[in-house]
XYZ file of C-alpha atoms in Angstrom:
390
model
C 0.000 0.000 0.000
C 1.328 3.595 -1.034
C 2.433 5.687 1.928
C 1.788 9.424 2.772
C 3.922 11.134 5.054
C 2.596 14.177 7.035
C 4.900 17.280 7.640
C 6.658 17.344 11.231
C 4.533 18.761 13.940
C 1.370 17.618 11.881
C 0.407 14.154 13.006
C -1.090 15.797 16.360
C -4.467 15.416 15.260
C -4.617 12.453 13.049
C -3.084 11.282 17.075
C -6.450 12.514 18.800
C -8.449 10.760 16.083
C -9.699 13.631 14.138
C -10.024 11.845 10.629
C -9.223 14.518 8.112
C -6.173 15.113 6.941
C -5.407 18.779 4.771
C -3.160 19.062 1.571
C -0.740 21.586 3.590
C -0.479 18.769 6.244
C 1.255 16.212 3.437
C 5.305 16.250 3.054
C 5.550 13.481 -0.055
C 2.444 10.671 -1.270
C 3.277 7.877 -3.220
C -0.297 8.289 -4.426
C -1.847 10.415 -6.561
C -4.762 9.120 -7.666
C -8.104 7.672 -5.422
C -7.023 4.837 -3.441
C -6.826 3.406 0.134
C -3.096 4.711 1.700
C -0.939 4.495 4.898
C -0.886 7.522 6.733
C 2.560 8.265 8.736
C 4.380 10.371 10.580
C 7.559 12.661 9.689
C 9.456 10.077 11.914
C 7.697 6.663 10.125
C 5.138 5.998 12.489
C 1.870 4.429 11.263
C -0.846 6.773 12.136
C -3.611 4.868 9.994
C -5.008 4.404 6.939
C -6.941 6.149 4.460
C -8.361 7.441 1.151
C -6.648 9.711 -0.704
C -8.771 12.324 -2.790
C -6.311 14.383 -4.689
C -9.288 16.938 -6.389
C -9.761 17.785 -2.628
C -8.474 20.038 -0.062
C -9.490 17.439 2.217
C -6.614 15.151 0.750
C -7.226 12.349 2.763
C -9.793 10.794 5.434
C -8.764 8.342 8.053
C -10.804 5.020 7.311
C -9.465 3.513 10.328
C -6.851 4.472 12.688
C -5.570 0.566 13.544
C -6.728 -2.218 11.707
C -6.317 -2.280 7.060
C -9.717 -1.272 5.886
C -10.270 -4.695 3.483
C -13.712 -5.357 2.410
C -14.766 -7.593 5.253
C -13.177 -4.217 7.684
C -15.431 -2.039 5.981
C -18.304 -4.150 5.802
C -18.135 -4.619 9.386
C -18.029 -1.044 10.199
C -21.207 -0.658 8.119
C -23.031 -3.636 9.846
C -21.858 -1.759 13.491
C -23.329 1.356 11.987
C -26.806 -0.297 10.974
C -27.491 -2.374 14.122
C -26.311 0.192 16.287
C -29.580 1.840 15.164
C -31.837 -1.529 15.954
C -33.922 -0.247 13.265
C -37.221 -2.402 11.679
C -36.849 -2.137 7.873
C -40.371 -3.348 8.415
C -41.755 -1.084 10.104
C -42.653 3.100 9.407
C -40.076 4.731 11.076
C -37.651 7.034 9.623
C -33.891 6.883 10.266
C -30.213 7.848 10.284
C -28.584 4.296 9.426
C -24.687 5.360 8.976
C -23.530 9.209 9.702
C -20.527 9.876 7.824
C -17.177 10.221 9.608
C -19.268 9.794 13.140
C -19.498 6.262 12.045
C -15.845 5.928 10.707
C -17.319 5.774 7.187
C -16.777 9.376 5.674
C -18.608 11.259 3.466
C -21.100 8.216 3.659
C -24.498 8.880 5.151
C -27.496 6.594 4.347
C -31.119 7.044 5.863
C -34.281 4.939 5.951
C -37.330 5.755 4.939
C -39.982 2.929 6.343
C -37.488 0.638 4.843
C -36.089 2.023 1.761
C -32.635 3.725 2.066
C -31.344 6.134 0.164
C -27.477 7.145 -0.052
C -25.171 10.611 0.245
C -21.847 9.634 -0.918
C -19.977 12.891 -0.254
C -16.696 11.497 -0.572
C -14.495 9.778 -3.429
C -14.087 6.445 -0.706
C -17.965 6.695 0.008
C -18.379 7.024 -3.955
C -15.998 3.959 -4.753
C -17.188 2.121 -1.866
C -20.731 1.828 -3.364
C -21.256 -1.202 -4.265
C -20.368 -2.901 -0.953
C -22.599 -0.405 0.823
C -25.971 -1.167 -1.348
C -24.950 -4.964 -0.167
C -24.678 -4.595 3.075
C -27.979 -2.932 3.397
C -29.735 -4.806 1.345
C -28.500 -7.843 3.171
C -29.751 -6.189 6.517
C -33.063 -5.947 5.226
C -33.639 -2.983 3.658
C -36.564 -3.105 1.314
C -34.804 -0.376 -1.525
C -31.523 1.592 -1.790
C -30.842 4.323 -4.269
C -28.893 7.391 -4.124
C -29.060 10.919 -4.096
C -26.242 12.443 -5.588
C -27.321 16.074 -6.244
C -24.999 17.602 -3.215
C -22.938 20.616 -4.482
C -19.927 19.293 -2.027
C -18.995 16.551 -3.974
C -18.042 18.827 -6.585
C -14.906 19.452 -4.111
C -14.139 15.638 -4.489
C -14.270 15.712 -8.136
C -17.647 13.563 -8.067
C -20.768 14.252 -10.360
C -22.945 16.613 -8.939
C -26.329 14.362 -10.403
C -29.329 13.207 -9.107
C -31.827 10.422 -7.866
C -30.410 7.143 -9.020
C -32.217 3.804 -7.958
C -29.933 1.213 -7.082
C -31.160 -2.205 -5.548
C -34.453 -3.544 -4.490
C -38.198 -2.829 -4.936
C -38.331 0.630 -6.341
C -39.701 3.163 -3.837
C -42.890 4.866 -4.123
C -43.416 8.647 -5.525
C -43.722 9.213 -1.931
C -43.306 7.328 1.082
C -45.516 7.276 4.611
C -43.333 7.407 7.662
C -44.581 8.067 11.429
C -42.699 9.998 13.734
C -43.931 9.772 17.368
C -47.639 9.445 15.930
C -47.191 12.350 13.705
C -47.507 11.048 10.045
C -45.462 12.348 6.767
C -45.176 12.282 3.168
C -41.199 11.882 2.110
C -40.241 12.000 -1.349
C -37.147 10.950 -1.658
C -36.227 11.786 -5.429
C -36.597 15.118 -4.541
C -37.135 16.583 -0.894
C -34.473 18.288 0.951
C -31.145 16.170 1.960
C -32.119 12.729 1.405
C -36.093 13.332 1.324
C -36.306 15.016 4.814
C -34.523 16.811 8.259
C -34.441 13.371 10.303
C -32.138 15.353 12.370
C -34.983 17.788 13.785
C -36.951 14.610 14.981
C -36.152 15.276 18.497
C -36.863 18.530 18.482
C -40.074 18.539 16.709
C -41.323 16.550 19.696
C -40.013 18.932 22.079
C -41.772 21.818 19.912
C -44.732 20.513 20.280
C -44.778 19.304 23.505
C -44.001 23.238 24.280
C -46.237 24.980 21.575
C -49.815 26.681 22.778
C -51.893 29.530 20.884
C -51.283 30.813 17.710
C -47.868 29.123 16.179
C -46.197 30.657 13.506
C -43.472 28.145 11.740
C -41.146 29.627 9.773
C -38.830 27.861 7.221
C -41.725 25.300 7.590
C -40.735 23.415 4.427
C -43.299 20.666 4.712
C -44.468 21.430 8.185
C -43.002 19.508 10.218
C -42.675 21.675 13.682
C -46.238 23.145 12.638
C -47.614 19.622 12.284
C -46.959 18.421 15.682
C -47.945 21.729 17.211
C -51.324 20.830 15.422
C -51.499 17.462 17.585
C -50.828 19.676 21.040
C -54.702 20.676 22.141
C -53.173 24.175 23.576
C -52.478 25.320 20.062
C -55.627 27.348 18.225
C -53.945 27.665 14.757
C -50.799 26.829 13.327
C -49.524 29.466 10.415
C -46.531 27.724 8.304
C -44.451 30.323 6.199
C -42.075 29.253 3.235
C -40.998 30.063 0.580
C -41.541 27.271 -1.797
C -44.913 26.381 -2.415
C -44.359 23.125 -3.794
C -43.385 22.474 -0.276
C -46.519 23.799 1.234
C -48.565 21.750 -1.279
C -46.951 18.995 0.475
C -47.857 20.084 3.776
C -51.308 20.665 2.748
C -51.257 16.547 2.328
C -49.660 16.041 5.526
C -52.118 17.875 7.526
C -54.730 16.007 5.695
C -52.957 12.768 6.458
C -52.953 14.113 9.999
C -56.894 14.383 10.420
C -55.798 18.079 11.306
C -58.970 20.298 10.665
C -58.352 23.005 7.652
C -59.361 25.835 10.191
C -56.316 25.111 12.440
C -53.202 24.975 9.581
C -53.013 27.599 7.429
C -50.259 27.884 4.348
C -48.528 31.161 3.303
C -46.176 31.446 0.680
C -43.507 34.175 1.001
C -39.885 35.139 2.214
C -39.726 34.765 5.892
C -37.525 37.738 6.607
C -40.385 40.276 4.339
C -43.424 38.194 6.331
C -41.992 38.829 9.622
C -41.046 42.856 8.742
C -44.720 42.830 7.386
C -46.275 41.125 10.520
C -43.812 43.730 12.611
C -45.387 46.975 10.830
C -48.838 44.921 10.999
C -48.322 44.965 14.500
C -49.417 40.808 14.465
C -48.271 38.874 17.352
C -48.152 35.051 18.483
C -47.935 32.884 21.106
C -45.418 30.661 19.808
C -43.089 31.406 17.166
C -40.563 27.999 15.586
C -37.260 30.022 13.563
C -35.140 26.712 11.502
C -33.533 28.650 8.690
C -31.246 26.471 6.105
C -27.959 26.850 7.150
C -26.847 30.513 7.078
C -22.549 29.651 7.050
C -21.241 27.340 4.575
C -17.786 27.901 6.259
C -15.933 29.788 8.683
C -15.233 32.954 6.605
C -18.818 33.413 6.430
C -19.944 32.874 10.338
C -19.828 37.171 11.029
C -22.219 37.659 8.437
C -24.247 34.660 8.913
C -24.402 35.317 12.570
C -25.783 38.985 11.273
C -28.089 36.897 9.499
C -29.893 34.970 12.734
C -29.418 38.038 15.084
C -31.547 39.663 12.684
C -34.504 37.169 12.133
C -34.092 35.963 15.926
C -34.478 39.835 16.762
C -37.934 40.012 14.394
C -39.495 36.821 15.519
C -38.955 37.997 19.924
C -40.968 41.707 18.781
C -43.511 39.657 17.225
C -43.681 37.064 20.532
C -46.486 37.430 22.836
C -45.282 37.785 26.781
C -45.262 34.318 28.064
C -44.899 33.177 24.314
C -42.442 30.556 23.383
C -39.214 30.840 20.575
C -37.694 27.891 19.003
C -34.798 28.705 17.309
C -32.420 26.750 15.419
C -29.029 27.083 13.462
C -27.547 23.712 11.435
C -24.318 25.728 10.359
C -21.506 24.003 11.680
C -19.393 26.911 11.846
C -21.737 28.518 13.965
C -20.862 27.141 17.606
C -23.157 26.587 20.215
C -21.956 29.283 22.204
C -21.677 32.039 19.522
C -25.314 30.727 18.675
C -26.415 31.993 22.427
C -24.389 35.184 22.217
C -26.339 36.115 19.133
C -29.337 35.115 20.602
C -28.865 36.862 23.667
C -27.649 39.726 21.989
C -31.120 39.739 19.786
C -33.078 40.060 23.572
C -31.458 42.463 24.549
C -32.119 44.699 21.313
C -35.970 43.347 21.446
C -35.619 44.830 25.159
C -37.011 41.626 26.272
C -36.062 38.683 29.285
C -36.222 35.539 27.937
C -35.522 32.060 29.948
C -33.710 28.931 28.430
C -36.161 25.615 28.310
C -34.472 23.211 26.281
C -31.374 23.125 24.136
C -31.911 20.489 21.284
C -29.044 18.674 18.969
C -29.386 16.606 16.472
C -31.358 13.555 17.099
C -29.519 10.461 18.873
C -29.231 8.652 15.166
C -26.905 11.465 14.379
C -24.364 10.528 16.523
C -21.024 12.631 16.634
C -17.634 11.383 17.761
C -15.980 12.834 20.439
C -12.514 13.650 18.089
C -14.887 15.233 15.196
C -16.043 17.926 16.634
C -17.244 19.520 12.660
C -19.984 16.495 13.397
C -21.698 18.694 15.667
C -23.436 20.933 13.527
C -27.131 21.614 14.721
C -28.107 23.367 17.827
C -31.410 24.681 19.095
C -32.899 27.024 21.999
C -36.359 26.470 23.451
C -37.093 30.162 25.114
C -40.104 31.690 27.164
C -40.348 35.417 27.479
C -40.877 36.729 30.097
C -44.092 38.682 31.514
């Protein structure tokens, strides 16, 4: 197996596990072309192995820090992943089955959809390990795989930036009925969001609307999801979901009707959230609950000061519009955007709003989005659950 050798000083973190590994990190490669490769230090030392993507900056990611990642390695790590999960390909649950580099397989995330999974392969070792992956799963039971390659990041990896492929299996419906703590939804995987839907908010959609009472506004609603379980709560009049896409909100017309959810509780608006909430300011409208989950706002570090701009801004327009005693949920899934800049420009919003608010809840990603402990990048979704005060 070809060798590359890091630069002196740089094996500290390939040491504490993190698995990526940076072009400017690399003294000499025997590679240069996709394979599997020995990672060492200045000084010789076997750090690990992994695959080397020359197209990317990320040049290569640590497979597995002891043992040689053969075939029966790797399909071992993707059985661990799977029934780690003890998920029912039988039944109507929706879930994470592998999560990237939090499961040792990088740039590899696969969900299930009541037992059809469908792929992200964001990395060239995720996009040449294929094959095995599709079966694996479909040995574990899963009723469908395909793929959704339509990610703009694996552009950075040199992969084709496509779309829905099917792969193995039964074919999977136009759309797809899952249930999520007895909340019901329509997934299309060929083309919803990520790979159909945002299995990472399940969590915190219960916690929503466990919280939620009065008049709800949900912005970002996409489909609905945080408005559709506020529907369920009996302390909730009306539930107002705001987006900008209506073939989104055509969908979440059918999931409230899938719901049982009576027409005069949900109501659908089409329009830019930041406009409707300046318009609902200068209205002078107000609610009692008010869910902010914006798409992610930093695509990297360089842009966290104006992203954080961004969510002091709609945080700051959402707490003039809250009743007193009202409840905010808001959210940021930007990675670069750490937990505890997230509160600062939070807390920074109150204080412009002149306003006291209290701290519920904090929310992550759901607990089939695990994140390693050396990958800290893995953490990328946070959430407050505030009450204002009196």
């Amino acid at each position: 197996m070809k060798k590359v050798v890091l630069q002196k000083g740089r094996e500290h973190s390939v040491l504490r596990r993190h698995p990526w590994i940076f072009s400017g990190a690399i003294k000499t490669s025997e590679s240069s072309k996709p394979e599997m490769v020995e990672v060492v230090s200045f000084n010789g030392e076997r750090l690990g192995f992994g695959f080397n993507s020359p197209s990317s900056q990320i040049r290569v990611r640590i497979v597995s820090f002891k043992a040689e990642p053969t075939r029966d390695y790797l399909k071992a790590k993707i059985l661990e992943a799977v029934s780690s999960r003890k998920y029912d390909f039988s039944s109507s649950q929706a879930r994470r089955l592998i999560n990237a580099e939090n499961d040792d397989l990088p740039g590899l995330v696969a969900d299930a959809y009541a037992g059809h999974v469908v792929l992200q392969l964001t990395s060239k070792f995720a996009a040449d390990t294929q094959a095995l992956i599709v079966e694996t799963l479909m040995e574990s039971g899963a009723k469908s795989v395909s793929e959704r390659s339509d990610v703009e990041v694996r552009a950075k990896e040199g992969l084709e930036v496509g779309g829905f492929a099917f792969l193995a299996g039964s074919e999977p419906p136009e759309t797809i009925e899952i249930e999520e703590s007895g909340v019901k939804f329509l997934i299309d995987v060929r083309k919803g969001h990520k790979t159909g839907y945002y299995l990472d908010q399940r969590a915190a959609r219960k916690a929503v609307g466990e919280y939620a009472f009065g008049k709800v506004l949900n912005c970002f609603s996409y489909t609905g999801g945080f408005g559709h379980y506020a529907a369920k709560n009996a302390a909730v009049t009306h539930v107002l979901q705001v987006d900008v896409s209506a073939e989104a909100l055509k969908r979440g017309r059918e999931i409230m009707a899938l719901n049982a959810c009576p027409e005069e509780k949900m109501t659908f608006e089409e329009a830019d959230v930041f406009k409707f909430l300046r318009a609902c300011r200068d209205q002078g409208k107000s609610f009692d609950t008010i869910v902010l989950d914006p798409p992610k706002f930093a695509e990297s570090k360089s842009q966290v000061m104006k992203a954080a701009r961004g969510y002091k801004d709609i945080n700051l327009l959402a707490m003039k519009l809250l009743k007193p005693g009202g409840i905010l949920a808001t959210f940021s899934c930007s990675s670069a955007m750490t937990s505890d800049l997230f509160d600062k420009v939070v807390s920074e919003a109150a204080a412009d709003a002149k306003a006291s608010f209290r701290i519920l809840a904090r929310t992550l990603q759901a607990d089939d989005h695990p994140v390693s402990i050396s990958f800290p990048e893995g953490q990328y979704l946070k959430g407050l659950i505030l009450r204002k005060a009196l």
